[in-house]
Amino acid sequence: MIEVREHEWPSTRAEAVAVQQRLRPLVRFDGQPAEVRTAAGLDVAYDESSDELVAAVAVLDVPALSVVDSATVRGRAEFPYAPGLFAFREAPPLLAALRQLSVVPDVLVCDGQGLAHPRRFGLACHLGVLTDLPAIGVGKTPMGRFDPPGQRRGDRSPIRMDGEEVGSALRTQHGVKPVLVSVGHRCTLDAACGLVLELAPRYRLPETTRTADHLVRTTR
């Protein structure tokens, strides 16, 4: 079972920013899993007419890209939407789903940002610190600036915020729009990009993300 570091969930934006600033020094950028045999994709889907949501975690066997465990949680968003505070809507139900797993994944692959965040503490950092599992963010919406990478699979270019490199725009398929990879916790950027390529042999998004997305949609 995954052990989770607890903290009080804030009710205001100022409290949420204070939580990010307090937890930010706990993020580790060094090292990587000795071996990644399983990777968990995490996703949340919302009802368009309410704050009801479904959070899903799908654990894949990395070589086979087959599902070995999964969990879903229905709930309601308890924190308002606010730029840079995405994790306070999505982390609580995702942590609830992670607690239900019987397989502890070697890495979390989050549909969102890690260090590519105004306070360098996106969803992947938040979940990584609270579970102490290696975590990476694979975003689709840019936060920061980057030059387009080359057109070949595996080409990448740095994402920068305030002059600092915070991630990579990574081309997972030839000529297809890049994904935005950033470190969440206990992983290097090179290792994160390598894993994303391994998880995306045919499509733009890694199979972890695609599987978790399918799971929330079918559950809804």
CSV table of N, CA, C and O in Angstrom, one decimal, residues 93-204:
chain,number,residue,atom,x,y,z
A,93,PRO,N,-8.4,13.5,-4.8
A,93,PRO,CA,-9.0,12.3,-5.3
A,93,PRO,C,-8.0,11.4,-5.9
A,93,PRO,O,-8.1,10.1,-5.9
A,94,LEU,N,-6.9,11.9,-6.5
A,94,LEU,CA,-5.9,11.0,-7.0
A,94,LEU,C,-5.2,10.3,-5.9
A,94,LEU,O,-4.8,9.1,-6.1
A,95,LEU,N,-4.9,10.9,-4.8
A,95,LEU,CA,-4.3,10.2,-3.7
A,95,LEU,C,-5.2,9.1,-3.1
A,95,LEU,O,-4.8,8.1,-2.7
A,96,ALA,N,-6.5,9.4,-3.1
A,96,ALA,CA,-7.5,8.4,-2.7
A,96,ALA,C,-7.4,7.2,-3.6
A,96,ALA,O,-7.5,6.0,-3.2
A,97,ALA,N,-7.3,7.4,-4.9
A,97,ALA,CA,-7.2,6.3,-5.9
A,97,ALA,C,-5.9,5.6,-5.7
A,97,ALA,O,-5.8,4.3,-5.7
A,98,LEU,N,-4.8,6.3,-5.5
A,98,LEU,CA,-3.5,5.6,-5.2
A,98,LEU,C,-3.5,4.7,-4.0
A,98,LEU,O,-2.9,3.7,-4.0
A,99,ARG,N,-4.2,5.1,-3.0
A,99,ARG,CA,-4.3,4.3,-1.8
A,99,ARG,C,-5.0,3.0,-2.0
A,99,ARG,O,-4.8,2.0,-1.3
A,100,GLN,N,-5.8,2.9,-3.1
A,100,GLN,CA,-6.6,1.7,-3.4
A,100,GLN,C,-5.8,0.7,-4.1
A,100,GLN,O,-6.2,-0.5,-4.2
A,101,LEU,N,-4.6,1.0,-4.6
A,101,LEU,CA,-3.8,0.1,-5.5
A,101,LEU,C,-3.2,-1.0,-4.6
A,101,LEU,O,-2.8,-0.8,-3.5
A,102,SER,N,-3.1,-2.2,-5.2
A,102,SER,CA,-2.4,-3.3,-4.6
A,102,SER,C,-1.0,-3.4,-5.1
A,102,SER,O,-0.2,-4.0,-4.5
A,103,VAL,N,-0.7,-2.7,-6.3
A,103,VAL,CA,0.6,-2.7,-6.9
A,103,VAL,C,1.2,-1.2,-6.6
A,103,VAL,O,0.6,-0.3,-7.1
A,104,VAL,N,2.3,-1.1,-6.0
A,104,VAL,CA,3.0,0.1,-5.8
A,104,VAL,C,3.8,0.4,-7.1
A,104,VAL,O,4.8,-0.3,-7.3
A,105,PRO,N,3.5,1.4,-7.9
A,105,PRO,CA,4.2,1.7,-9.1
A,105,PRO,C,5.6,2.2,-8.9
A,105,PRO,O,5.9,2.9,-7.8
A,106,ASP,N,6.5,2.0,-9.8
A,106,ASP,CA,7.8,2.5,-9.7
A,106,ASP,C,7.9,4.0,-10.0
A,106,ASP,O,8.9,4.7,-9.6
A,107,VAL,N,6.9,4.5,-10.7
A,107,VAL,CA,6.9,5.9,-11.1
A,107,VAL,C,5.5,6.4,-11.4
A,107,VAL,O,4.7,5.6,-11.9
A,108,LEU,N,5.2,7.7,-11.0
A,108,LEU,CA,4.0,8.3,-11.4
A,108,LEU,C,4.1,9.2,-12.6
A,108,LEU,O,5.0,10.0,-12.6
A,109,VAL,N,3.2,9.0,-13.6
A,109,VAL,CA,3.3,9.8,-14.8
A,109,VAL,C,2.0,10.7,-14.7
A,109,VAL,O,0.9,10.2,-15.0
A,110,CYS,N,2.1,11.9,-14.4
A,110,CYS,CA,1.0,12.8,-14.2
A,110,CYS,C,0.6,13.6,-15.5
A,110,CYS,O,1.5,14.0,-16.2
A,111,ASP,N,-0.7,13.7,-15.7
A,111,ASP,CA,-1.2,14.6,-16.8
A,111,ASP,C,-1.2,16.0,-16.3
A,111,ASP,O,-2.2,16.6,-15.9
A,112,GLY,N,0.0,16.6,-16.3
A,112,GLY,CA,0.2,18.0,-15.8
A,112,GLY,C,1.6,18.3,-15.7
A,112,GLY,O,2.5,17.7,-16.3
A,113,GLN,N,1.9,19.3,-14.9
A,113,GLN,CA,3.3,19.8,-14.8
A,113,GLN,C,4.0,19.4,-13.5
A,113,GLN,O,3.4,19.0,-12.5
A,114,GLY,N,5.3,19.4,-13.6
A,114,GLY,CA,6.2,19.2,-12.4
A,114,GLY,C,6.8,20.6,-12.1
A,114,GLY,O,6.2,21.5,-11.6
A,115,LEU,N,8.1,20.7,-12.4
A,115,LEU,CA,8.8,21.9,-12.2
A,115,LEU,C,8.4,23.0,-13.1
A,115,LEU,O,8.7,24.2,-12.8
A,116,ALA,N,7.8,22.7,-14.2
A,116,ALA,CA,7.4,23.7,-15.2
A,116,ALA,C,6.1,24.4,-14.6
A,116,ALA,O,5.0,24.2,-15.1
A,117,HIS,N,6.3,25.2,-13.6
A,117,HIS,CA,5.2,25.8,-12.8
A,117,HIS,C,5.7,27.1,-12.2
A,117,HIS,O,6.9,27.2,-11.9
A,118,PRO,N,4.9,28.1,-12.1
A,118,PRO,CA,5.3,29.4,-11.6
A,118,PRO,C,6.1,29.3,-10.3
A,118,PRO,O,7.0,30.1,-10.1
A,119,ARG,N,5.7,28.4,-9.4
A,119,ARG,CA,6.4,28.3,-8.1
A,119,ARG,C,7.2,27.0,-8.1
A,119,ARG,O,7.6,26.5,-7.0
A,120,ARG,N,7.4,26.4,-9.2
A,120,ARG,CA,8.2,25.1,-9.4
A,120,ARG,C,7.6,24.0,-8.5
A,120,ARG,O,8.4,23.2,-7.9
A,121,PHE,N,6.3,24.0,-8.5
A,121,PHE,CA,5.7,22.9,-7.7
A,121,PHE,C,4.3,22.6,-8.3
A,121,PHE,O,3.2,22.8,-7.7
A,122,GLY,N,4.3,21.9,-9.4
A,122,GLY,CA,3.1,21.5,-10.1
A,122,GLY,C,2.6,20.2,-9.5
A,122,GLY,O,3.1,19.7,-8.5
A,123,LEU,N,1.5,19.7,-10.2
A,123,LEU,CA,0.9,18.5,-9.7
A,123,LEU,C,1.8,17.3,-9.5
A,123,LEU,O,1.8,16.6,-8.5
A,124,ALA,N,2.8,17.1,-10.4
A,124,ALA,CA,3.7,16.0,-10.3
A,124,ALA,C,4.6,16.1,-9.1
A,124,ALA,O,5.0,15.1,-8.4
A,125,CYS,N,5.0,17.3,-8.8
A,125,CYS,CA,5.9,17.6,-7.6
A,125,CYS,C,5.0,17.3,-6.4
A,125,CYS,O,5.5,16.7,-5.4
A,126,HIS,N,3.8,17.8,-6.3
A,126,HIS,CA,3.0,17.7,-5.2
A,126,HIS,C,2.7,16.2,-4.9
A,126,HIS,O,2.9,15.7,-3.7
A,127,LEU,N,2.3,15.4,-5.9
A,127,LEU,CA,2.1,14.0,-5.7
A,127,LEU,C,3.3,13.2,-5.3
A,127,LEU,O,3.3,12.3,-4.5
A,128,GLY,N,4.4,13.6,-6.0
A,128,GLY,CA,5.7,12.9,-5.7
A,128,GLY,C,6.2,13.1,-4.3
A,128,GLY,O,6.6,12.2,-3.6
A,129,VAL,N,6.1,14.4,-3.8
A,129,VAL,CA,6.5,14.7,-2.4
A,129,VAL,C,5.6,13.9,-1.4
A,129,VAL,O,6.0,13.4,-0.4
A,130,LEU,N,4.3,13.9,-1.6
A,130,LEU,CA,3.3,13.3,-0.7
A,130,LEU,C,3.4,11.8,-0.6
A,130,LEU,O,3.2,11.2,0.4
A,131,THR,N,3.8,11.2,-1.7
A,131,THR,CA,3.9,9.7,-1.8
A,131,THR,C,5.4,9.3,-1.7
A,131,THR,O,5.7,8.1,-1.4
A,132,ASP,N,6.3,10.2,-1.9
A,132,ASP,CA,7.8,9.9,-2.0
A,132,ASP,C,8.1,8.9,-3.1
A,132,ASP,O,9.0,8.2,-3.0
A,133,LEU,N,7.2,8.9,-4.1
A,133,LEU,CA,7.5,8.1,-5.3
A,133,LEU,C,8.1,8.9,-6.4
A,133,LEU,O,7.8,10.1,-6.5
A,134,PRO,N,9.0,8.3,-7.2
A,134,PRO,CA,9.4,9.1,-8.4
A,134,PRO,C,8.2,9.5,-9.2
A,134,PRO,O,7.3,8.8,-9.4
A,135,ALA,N,8.2,10.8,-9.7
A,135,ALA,CA,7.1,11.3,-10.4
A,135,ALA,C,7.6,12.2,-11.5
A,135,ALA,O,8.6,13.0,-11.4
A,136,ILE,N,6.8,12.2,-12.6
A,136,ILE,CA,7.1,13.1,-13.7
A,136,ILE,C,5.8,13.8,-14.2
A,136,ILE,O,4.8,13.2,-14.1
A,137,GLY,N,5.9,14.9,-14.8
A,137,GLY,CA,4.8,15.6,-15.4
A,137,GLY,C,4.9,15.5,-16.9
A,137,GLY,O,6.0,15.8,-17.5
A,138,VAL,N,3.8,15.2,-17.5
A,138,VAL,CA,3.7,15.2,-19.0
A,138,VAL,C,2.5,16.1,-19.4
A,138,VAL,O,1.3,15.6,-19.3
A,139,GLY,N,2.8,17.3,-19.7
A,139,GLY,CA,1.7,18.3,-19.9
A,139,GLY,C,1.4,18.5,-21.4
A,139,GLY,O,2.3,18.1,-22.3
A,140,LYS,N,0.3,19.0,-21.7
A,140,LYS,CA,-0.1,19.3,-23.1
A,140,LYS,C,-0.2,20.8,-23.3
A,140,LYS,O,-0.1,21.3,-24.4
A,141,THR,N,-0.4,21.6,-22.2
A,141,THR,CA,-0.5,23.1,-22.3
A,141,THR,C,0.7,23.7,-21.8
A,141,THR,O,1.2,23.5,-20.7
A,142,PRO,N,1.4,24.6,-22.6
A,142,PRO,CA,2.7,25.1,-22.2
A,142,PRO,C,2.6,26.0,-21.0
A,142,PRO,O,1.6,26.8,-20.9
A,143,MET,N,3.5,25.9,-20.1
A,143,MET,CA,3.8,26.8,-19.1
A,143,MET,C,5.3,27.1,-19.2
A,143,MET,O,6.1,26.3,-19.0
A,144,GLY,N,5.6,28.3,-19.7
A,144,GLY,CA,7.0,28.6,-20.0
A,144,GLY,C,7.2,28.7,-21.5
A,144,GLY,O,6.2,28.5,-22.3
A,145,ARG,N,8.4,29.1,-21.9
A,145,ARG,CA,8.6,29.3,-23.4
A,145,ARG,C,9.6,28.2,-23.9
A,145,ARG,O,10.5,27.8,-23.1
A,146,PHE,N,9.5,27.8,-25.1
A,146,PHE,CA,10.4,26.9,-25.7
A,146,PHE,C,10.4,27.1,-27.2
A,146,PHE,O,9.4,27.5,-27.8
A,147,ASP,N,11.6,26.8,-27.8
A,147,ASP,CA,11.7,26.8,-29.3
A,147,ASP,C,11.2,25.4,-29.7
A,147,ASP,O,11.4,24.4,-29.1
A,148,PRO,N,10.5,25.3,-30.9
A,148,PRO,CA,10.1,24.0,-31.4
A,148,PRO,C,11.2,23.0,-31.5
A,148,PRO,O,12.3,23.4,-32.1
A,149,PRO,N,11.1,21.8,-31.0
A,149,PRO,CA,12.2,20.8,-31.2
A,149,PRO,C,12.2,20.3,-32.7
A,149,PRO,O,11.3,20.7,-33.4
A,150,GLY,N,13.2,19.6,-33.0
A,150,GLY,CA,13.3,19.0,-34.3
A,150,GLY,C,12.1,18.1,-34.6
A,150,GLY,O,11.3,17.8,-33.7
A,151,GLN,N,11.9,17.7,-35.8
A,151,GLN,CA,10.7,16.9,-36.2
A,151,GLN,C,10.8,15.4,-35.9
A,151,GLN,O,9.8,14.7,-36.0
A,152,ARG,N,11.9,14.9,-35.6
A,152,ARG,CA,12.1,13.5,-35.4
A,152,ARG,C,11.7,13.1,-34.0
A,152,ARG,O,11.8,13.8,-33.0
A,153,ARG,N,11.2,11.9,-33.9
A,153,ARG,CA,10.9,11.3,-32.6
A,153,ARG,C,12.2,11.4,-31.7
A,153,ARG,O,13.3,10.9,-32.1
A,154,GLY,N,12.0,11.8,-30.5
A,154,GLY,CA,13.1,12.0,-29.6
A,154,GLY,C,13.8,13.3,-29.5
A,154,GLY,O,14.6,13.6,-28.6
A,155,ASP,N,13.5,14.2,-30.5
A,155,ASP,CA,14.0,15.5,-30.5
A,155,ASP,C,13.4,16.3,-29.4
A,155,ASP,O,12.2,16.1,-29.1
A,156,ARG,N,14.2,17.2,-28.7
A,156,ARG,CA,13.6,17.9,-27.6
A,156,ARG,C,14.3,19.3,-27.5
A,156,ARG,O,15.4,19.5,-28.1
A,157,SER,N,13.7,20.2,-26.9
A,157,SER,CA,14.2,21.6,-26.7
A,157,SER,C,13.8,22.0,-25.3
A,157,SER,O,12.8,21.6,-24.7
A,158,PRO,N,14.6,22.9,-24.6
A,158,PRO,CA,14.4,23.3,-23.2
A,158,PRO,C,13.2,24.2,-23.1
A,158,PRO,O,12.9,25.0,-23.9
A,159,ILE,N,12.4,23.9,-22.0
A,159,ILE,CA,11.4,24.8,-21.6
A,159,ILE,C,11.9,25.7,-20.5
A,159,ILE,O,12.6,25.3,-19.6
A,160,ARG,N,11.7,27.0,-20.7
A,160,ARG,CA,12.3,28.0,-19.7
A,160,ARG,C,11.2,28.9,-19.1
A,160,ARG,O,10.3,29.3,-19.8
A,161,MET,N,11.4,29.1,-17.8
A,161,MET,CA,10.6,30.1,-17.1
A,161,MET,C,11.5,31.0,-16.3
A,161,MET,O,12.4,30.5,-15.6
A,162,ASP,N,11.4,32.3,-16.5
A,162,ASP,CA,12.2,33.2,-15.7
A,162,ASP,C,13.7,32.9,-15.9
A,162,ASP,O,14.5,33.1,-15.0
A,163,GLY,N,14.1,32.5,-17.2
A,163,GLY,CA,15.4,32.3,-17.5
A,163,GLY,C,16.0,30.9,-17.0
A,163,GLY,O,17.1,30.6,-17.2
A,164,GLU,N,15.1,30.1,-16.4
A,164,GLU,CA,15.5,28.8,-15.8
A,164,GLU,C,15.0,27.7,-16.6
A,164,GLU,O,13.8,27.7,-17.0
A,165,GLU,N,15.8,26.7,-16.9
A,165,GLU,CA,15.3,25.5,-17.6
A,165,GLU,C,14.5,24.6,-16.6
A,165,GLU,O,15.0,24.2,-15.6
A,166,VAL,N,13.2,24.4,-17.0
A,166,VAL,CA,12.3,23.7,-16.1
A,166,VAL,C,11.7,22.4,-16.7
A,166,VAL,O,11.0,21.7,-16.0
A,167,GLY,N,12.1,22.1,-17.9
A,167,GLY,CA,11.6,20.9,-18.6
A,167,GLY,C,12.0,20.8,-20.0
A,167,GLY,O,12.9,21.6,-20.5
A,168,SER,N,11.4,19.9,-20.8
A,168,SER,CA,11.7,19.7,-22.2
A,168,SER,C,10.4,19.6,-23.0
A,168,SER,O,9.5,18.9,-22.6
A,169,ALA,N,10.4,20.2,-24.1
A,169,ALA,CA,9.4,20.0,-25.2
A,169,ALA,C,9.9,18.8,-26.0
A,169,ALA,O,10.9,18.9,-26.6
A,170,LEU,N,9.2,17.7,-25.9
A,170,LEU,CA,9.7,16.4,-26.4
A,170,LEU,C,8.8,15.9,-27.5
A,170,LEU,O,7.6,15.8,-27.4
A,171,ARG,N,9.4,15.6,-28.6
A,171,ARG,CA,8.7,15.0,-29.8
A,171,ARG,C,8.6,13.5,-29.6
A,171,ARG,O,9.7,12.8,-29.7
A,172,THR,N,7.4,13.0,-29.4
A,172,THR,CA,7.3,11.6,-29.2
A,172,THR,C,7.0,10.8,-30.5
A,172,THR,O,7.3,9.6,-30.5
A,173,GLN,N,6.5,11.5,-31.5
A,173,GLN,CA,6.3,10.9,-32.8
A,173,GLN,C,6.8,11.9,-33.9
A,173,GLN,O,6.7,13.1,-33.7
A,174,HIS,N,7.2,11.4,-35.0
A,174,HIS,CA,7.7,12.2,-36.1
A,174,HIS,C,6.7,13.2,-36.5
A,174,HIS,O,5.5,12.8,-36.9
A,175,GLY,N,7.0,14.5,-36.5
A,175,GLY,CA,6.1,15.5,-37.0
A,175,GLY,C,4.9,15.8,-36.2
A,175,GLY,O,4.0,16.6,-36.6
A,176,VAL,N,4.8,15.2,-35.0
A,176,VAL,CA,3.6,15.4,-34.2
A,176,VAL,C,3.9,16.4,-33.1
A,176,VAL,O,5.1,16.5,-32.6
A,177,LYS,N,2.9,17.2,-32.7
A,177,LYS,CA,3.1,18.2,-31.6
A,177,LYS,C,3.8,17.6,-30.4
A,177,LYS,O,3.4,16.6,-29.9
A,178,PRO,N,4.8,18.3,-29.9
A,178,PRO,CA,5.5,17.8,-28.7
A,178,PRO,C,4.7,17.8,-27.4
A,178,PRO,O,3.7,18.5,-27.3
A,179,VAL,N,5.1,16.9,-26.5
A,179,VAL,CA,4.5,17.0,-25.1
A,179,VAL,C,5.5,17.7,-24.3
A,179,VAL,O,6.7,17.9,-24.7
A,180,LEU,N,5.1,18.1,-23.1
A,180,LEU,CA,5.9,19.0,-22.2
A,180,LEU,C,6.3,18.2,-21.0
A,180,LEU,O,5.4,18.0,-20.1
A,181,VAL,N,7.5,17.8,-20.9
A,181,VAL,CA,8.0,16.9,-19.8
A,181,VAL,C,8.7,17.7,-18.8
A,181,VAL,O,9.6,18.5,-19.1
A,182,SER,N,8.4,17.5,-17.5
A,182,SER,CA,9.1,18.1,-16.4
A,182,SER,C,9.3,17.2,-15.2
A,182,SER,O,8.4,16.3,-15.1
A,183,VAL,N,10.3,17.4,-14.5
A,183,VAL,CA,10.5,16.5,-13.3
A,183,VAL,C,9.5,16.8,-12.2
A,183,VAL,O,9.2,18.0,-12.0
A,184,GLY,N,9.0,15.8,-11.6
A,184,GLY,CA,8.2,16.0,-10.4
A,184,GLY,C,8.9,15.7,-9.1
A,184,GLY,O,8.9,16.5,-8.2
A,185,HIS,N,9.6,14.5,-9.0
A,185,HIS,CA,10.3,14.2,-7.8
A,185,HIS,C,11.1,12.9,-8.0
A,185,HIS,O,10.7,12.0,-8.8
A,186,ARG,N,12.3,12.9,-7.5
A,186,ARG,CA,13.2,11.7,-7.5
A,186,ARG,C,13.5,11.2,-8.9
A,186,ARG,O,13.5,10.0,-9.1
A,187,CYS,N,13.7,12.1,-9.8
A,187,CYS,CA,14.0,11.7,-11.2
A,187,CYS,C,14.7,12.9,-11.9
A,187,CYS,O,14.5,14.0,-11.6
A,188,THR,N,15.6,12.5,-12.8
A,188,THR,CA,16.3,13.5,-13.6
A,188,THR,C,15.4,13.8,-14.9
A,188,THR,O,14.6,13.0,-15.3
A,189,LEU,N,15.7,14.9,-15.5
A,189,LEU,CA,14.9,15.3,-16.7
A,189,LEU,C,15.3,14.3,-17.9
A,189,LEU,O,14.4,13.9,-18.6
A,190,ASP,N,16.5,13.9,-18.0
A,190,ASP,CA,16.9,13.0,-19.0
A,190,ASP,C,16.2,11.6,-18.8
A,190,ASP,O,15.7,11.0,-19.8
A,191,ALA,N,16.1,11.2,-17.6
A,191,ALA,CA,15.4,9.9,-17.3
A,191,ALA,C,13.9,10.0,-17.6
A,191,ALA,O,13.3,9.1,-18.1
A,192,ALA,N,13.4,11.2,-17.2
A,192,ALA,CA,11.9,11.4,-17.5
A,192,ALA,C,11.6,11.4,-19.0
A,192,ALA,O,10.7,10.7,-19.4
A,193,CYS,N,12.4,12.0,-19.8
A,193,CYS,CA,12.2,12.0,-21.2
A,193,CYS,C,12.4,10.6,-21.8
A,193,CYS,O,11.6,10.2,-22.7
A,194,GLY,N,13.4,9.9,-21.4
A,194,GLY,CA,13.6,8.6,-21.8
A,194,GLY,C,12.4,7.7,-21.5
A,194,GLY,O,12.0,6.8,-22.4
A,195,LEU,N,11.8,7.8,-20.3
A,195,LEU,CA,10.7,7.0,-19.9
A,195,LEU,C,9.5,7.4,-20.8
A,195,LEU,O,8.7,6.5,-21.2
A,196,VAL,N,9.2,8.6,-21.0
A,196,VAL,CA,8.1,9.1,-21.8
A,196,VAL,C,8.2,8.5,-23.2
A,196,VAL,O,7.2,8.0,-23.8
A,197,LEU,N,9.4,8.4,-23.8
A,197,LEU,CA,9.5,7.8,-25.1
A,197,LEU,C,9.2,6.3,-25.1
A,197,LEU,O,8.6,5.8,-26.0
A,198,GLU,N,9.7,5.7,-24.0
A,198,GLU,CA,9.4,4.2,-23.9
A,198,GLU,C,7.9,4.0,-23.7
A,198,GLU,O,7.4,3.0,-24.2
A,199,LEU,N,7.2,4.9,-23.1
A,199,LEU,CA,5.8,4.7,-22.9
A,199,LEU,C,4.9,5.2,-24.0
A,199,LEU,O,3.7,5.0,-24.0
A,200,ALA,N,5.6,5.8,-25.0
A,200,ALA,CA,4.8,6.3,-26.2
A,200,ALA,C,5.4,5.8,-27.5
A,200,ALA,O,5.9,6.5,-28.3
A,201,PRO,N,5.3,4.5,-27.7
A,201,PRO,CA,5.9,3.9,-28.9
A,201,PRO,C,5.1,4.2,-30.2
A,201,PRO,O,5.7,4.1,-31.3
A,202,ARG,N,3.8,4.5,-30.1
A,202,ARG,CA,3.0,4.7,-31.3
A,202,ARG,C,2.2,6.0,-31.4
A,202,ARG,O,1.9,6.5,-32.5
A,203,TYR,N,1.9,6.6,-30.2
A,203,TYR,CA,1.1,7.8,-30.2
A,203,TYR,C,1.8,8.9,-29.5
A,203,TYR,O,2.8,8.7,-28.9
A,204,ARG,N,1.2,10.1,-29.6
A,204,ARG,CA,1.8,11.3,-29.0
A,204,ARG,C,1.9,11.2,-27.5
A,204,ARG,O,2.9,11.5,-26.9
